[in-house]
């Protein structure tokens, strides 16, 4: 259940960043989004073994 809570927090943060990026098209925000995407992919691999 802890992983689910963490994923919900990440999802919320991700959504906020996407909104910010759409407003400003900031390169810094884009880099954070890419980093989060990589980290979420790593966590998914650990959890699912895929």
GROMACS .gro file of N, CA and C in nm:
model
  150
    1UNK      N    1   0.083  -0.120   0.000
    1UNK     CA    2   0.000   0.000   0.000
    1UNK      C    3   0.086   0.126   0.000
    2UNK      N    4   0.204   0.116   0.060
    2UNK     CA    5   0.294   0.231   0.065
    2UNK      C    6   0.333   0.275  -0.077
    3UNK      N    7   0.361   0.179  -0.164
    3UNK     CA    8   0.396   0.214  -0.302
    3UNK      C    9   0.282   0.286  -0.371
    4UNK      N   10   0.159   0.244  -0.344
    4UNK     CA   11   0.043   0.309  -0.404
    4UNK      C   12   0.036   0.454  -0.360
    5UNK      N   13   0.057   0.480  -0.233
    5UNK     CA   14   0.054   0.618  -0.182
    5UNK      C   15   0.162   0.702  -0.247
    6UNK      N   16   0.280   0.645  -0.259
    6UNK     CA   17   0.390   0.718  -0.323
    6UNK      C   18   0.357   0.748  -0.469
    7UNK      N   19   0.298   0.653  -0.537
    7UNK     CA   20   0.264   0.673  -0.677
    7UNK      C   21   0.157   0.781  -0.692
    8UNK      N   22   0.063   0.788  -0.599
    8UNK     CA   23  -0.040   0.892  -0.604
    8UNK      C   24   0.022   1.030  -0.585
    9UNK      N   25   0.118   1.039  -0.494
    9UNK     CA   26   0.187   1.166  -0.473
    9UNK      C   27   0.263   1.206  -0.599
   10UNK      N   28   0.333   1.111  -0.659
   10UNK     CA   29   0.407   1.139  -0.782
   10UNK      C   30   0.311   1.180  -0.893
   11UNK      N   31   0.199   1.111  -0.904
   11UNK     CA   32   0.101   1.144  -1.008
   11UNK      C   33   0.050   1.287  -0.990
   12UNK      N   34   0.023   1.325  -0.868
   12UNK     CA   35  -0.025   1.461  -0.840
   12UNK      C   36   0.082   1.563  -0.875
   13UNK      N   37   0.205   1.536  -0.836
   13UNK     CA   38   0.317   1.625  -0.865
   13UNK      C   39   0.338   1.636  -1.015
   14UNK      N   40   0.331   1.522  -1.083
   14UNK     CA   41   0.346   1.515  -1.228
   14UNK      C   42   0.241   1.603  -1.296
   15UNK      N   43   0.118   1.591  -1.254
   15UNK     CA   44   0.009   1.670  -1.312
   15UNK      C   45   0.034   1.819  -1.293
   16UNK      N   46   0.075   1.857  -1.173
   16UNK     CA   47   0.105   1.999  -1.147
   16UNK      C   48   0.217   2.049  -1.237
   17UNK      N   49   0.319   1.966  -1.256
   17UNK     CA   50   0.430   2.005  -1.342
   17UNK      C   51   0.387   2.017  -1.488
   18UNK      N   52   0.302   1.926  -1.532
   18UNK     CA   53   0.253   1.935  -1.670
   18UNK      C   54   0.176   2.064  -1.693
   19UNK      N   55   0.094   2.100  -1.598
   19UNK     CA   56   0.019   2.225  -1.608
   19UNK      C   57   0.115   2.343  -1.614
   20UNK      N   58   0.215   2.341  -1.528
   20UNK     CA   59   0.315   2.449  -1.527
   20UNK      C   60   0.389   2.455  -1.660
   21UNK      N   61   0.425   2.339  -1.713
   21UNK     CA   62   0.496   2.336  -1.841
   21UNK      C   63   0.409   2.390  -1.953
   22UNK      N   64   0.282   2.353  -1.954
   22UNK     CA   65   0.191   2.402  -2.058
   22UNK      C   66   0.177   2.554  -2.053
   23UNK      N   67   0.183   2.610  -1.934
   23UNK     CA   68   0.172   2.756  -1.919
   23UNK      C   69   0.298   2.827  -1.965
   24UNK      N   70   0.415   2.774  -1.929
   24UNK     CA   71   0.540   2.847  -1.948
   24UNK      C   72   0.640   2.783  -2.045
   25UNK      N   73   0.619   2.656  -2.076
   25UNK     CA   74   0.713   2.582  -2.160
   25UNK      C   75   0.858   2.597  -2.111
   26UNK      N   76   0.874   2.587  -1.982
   26UNK     CA   77   1.004   2.602  -1.918
   26UNK      C   78   1.091   2.478  -1.941
   27UNK      N   79   1.214   2.500  -1.981
   27UNK     CA   80   1.309   2.390  -2.001
   27UNK      C   81   1.338   2.320  -1.867
   28UNK      N   82   1.341   2.395  -1.759
   28UNK     CA   83   1.366   2.336  -1.627
   28UNK      C   84   1.254   2.240  -1.588
   29UNK      N   85   1.131   2.281  -1.612
   29UNK     CA   86   1.017   2.195  -1.580
   29UNK      C   87   1.022   2.070  -1.667
   30UNK      N   88   1.056   2.087  -1.794
   30UNK     CA   89   1.066   1.972  -1.884
   30UNK      C   90   1.170   1.873  -1.834
   31UNK      N   91   1.283   1.921  -1.786
   31UNK     CA   92   1.387   1.832  -1.733
   31UNK      C   93   1.338   1.756  -1.610
   32UNK      N   94   1.263   1.822  -1.524
   32UNK     CA   95   1.207   1.755  -1.406
   32UNK      C   96   1.107   1.648  -1.449
   33UNK      N   97   1.024   1.679  -1.547
   33UNK     CA   98   0.927   1.581  -1.598
   33UNK      C   99   0.999   1.458  -1.654
   34UNK      N  100   1.104   1.480  -1.728
   34UNK     CA  101   1.181   1.368  -1.784
   34UNK      C  102   1.242   1.283  -1.672
   35UNK      N  103   1.295   1.349  -1.570
   35UNK     CA  104   1.353   1.277  -1.457
   35UNK      C  105   1.247   1.193  -1.386
   36UNK      N  106   1.132   1.252  -1.360
   36UNK     CA  107   1.024   1.179  -1.293
   36UNK      C  108   0.981   1.060  -1.377
   37UNK      N  109   0.971   1.079  -1.507
   37UNK     CA  110   0.932   0.970  -1.597
   37UNK      C  111   1.030   0.853  -1.585
   38UNK      N  112   1.158   0.883  -1.584
   38UNK     CA  113   1.260   0.778  -1.570
   38UNK      C  114   1.248   0.706  -1.436
   39UNK      N  115   1.229   0.783  -1.330
   39UNK     CA  116   1.220   0.724  -1.196
   39UNK      C  117   1.094   0.638  -1.181
   40UNK      N  118   0.984   0.685  -1.235
   40UNK     CA  119   0.860   0.607  -1.229
   40UNK      C  120   0.877   0.477  -1.308
   41UNK      N  121   0.942   0.485  -1.422
   41UNK     CA  122   0.967   0.364  -1.502
   41UNK      C  123   1.051   0.264  -1.424
   42UNK      N  124   1.154   0.313  -1.355
   42UNK     CA  125   1.238   0.226  -1.273
   42UNK      C  126   1.155   0.158  -1.164
   43UNK      N  127   1.070   0.236  -1.096
   43UNK     CA  128   0.987   0.180  -0.990
   43UNK      C  129   0.888   0.078  -1.044
   44UNK      N  130   0.832   0.106  -1.161
   44UNK     CA  131   0.740   0.011  -1.223
   44UNK      C  132   0.811  -0.121  -1.254
   45UNK      N  133   0.933  -0.112  -1.303
   45UNK     CA  134   1.011  -0.233  -1.331
   45UNK      C  135   1.034  -0.313  -1.204
   46UNK      N  136   1.069  -0.244  -1.095
   46UNK     CA  137   1.092  -0.312  -0.967
   46UNK      C  138   0.966  -0.381  -0.918
   47UNK      N  139   0.852  -0.312  -0.930
   47UNK     CA  140   0.727  -0.364  -0.876
   47UNK      C  141   0.667  -0.475  -0.962
   48UNK      N  142   0.683  -0.465  -1.093
   48UNK     CA  143   0.618  -0.561  -1.181
   48UNK      C  144   0.713  -0.665  -1.237
   49UNK      N  145   0.843  -0.636  -1.233
   49UNK     CA  146   0.940  -0.728  -1.290
   49UNK      C  147   0.942  -0.725  -1.441
   50UNK      N  148   0.880  -0.625  -1.501
   50UNK     CA  149   0.874  -0.612  -1.648
   50UNK      C  150   0.986  -0.523  -1.694
   0.00000   0.00000   0.00000
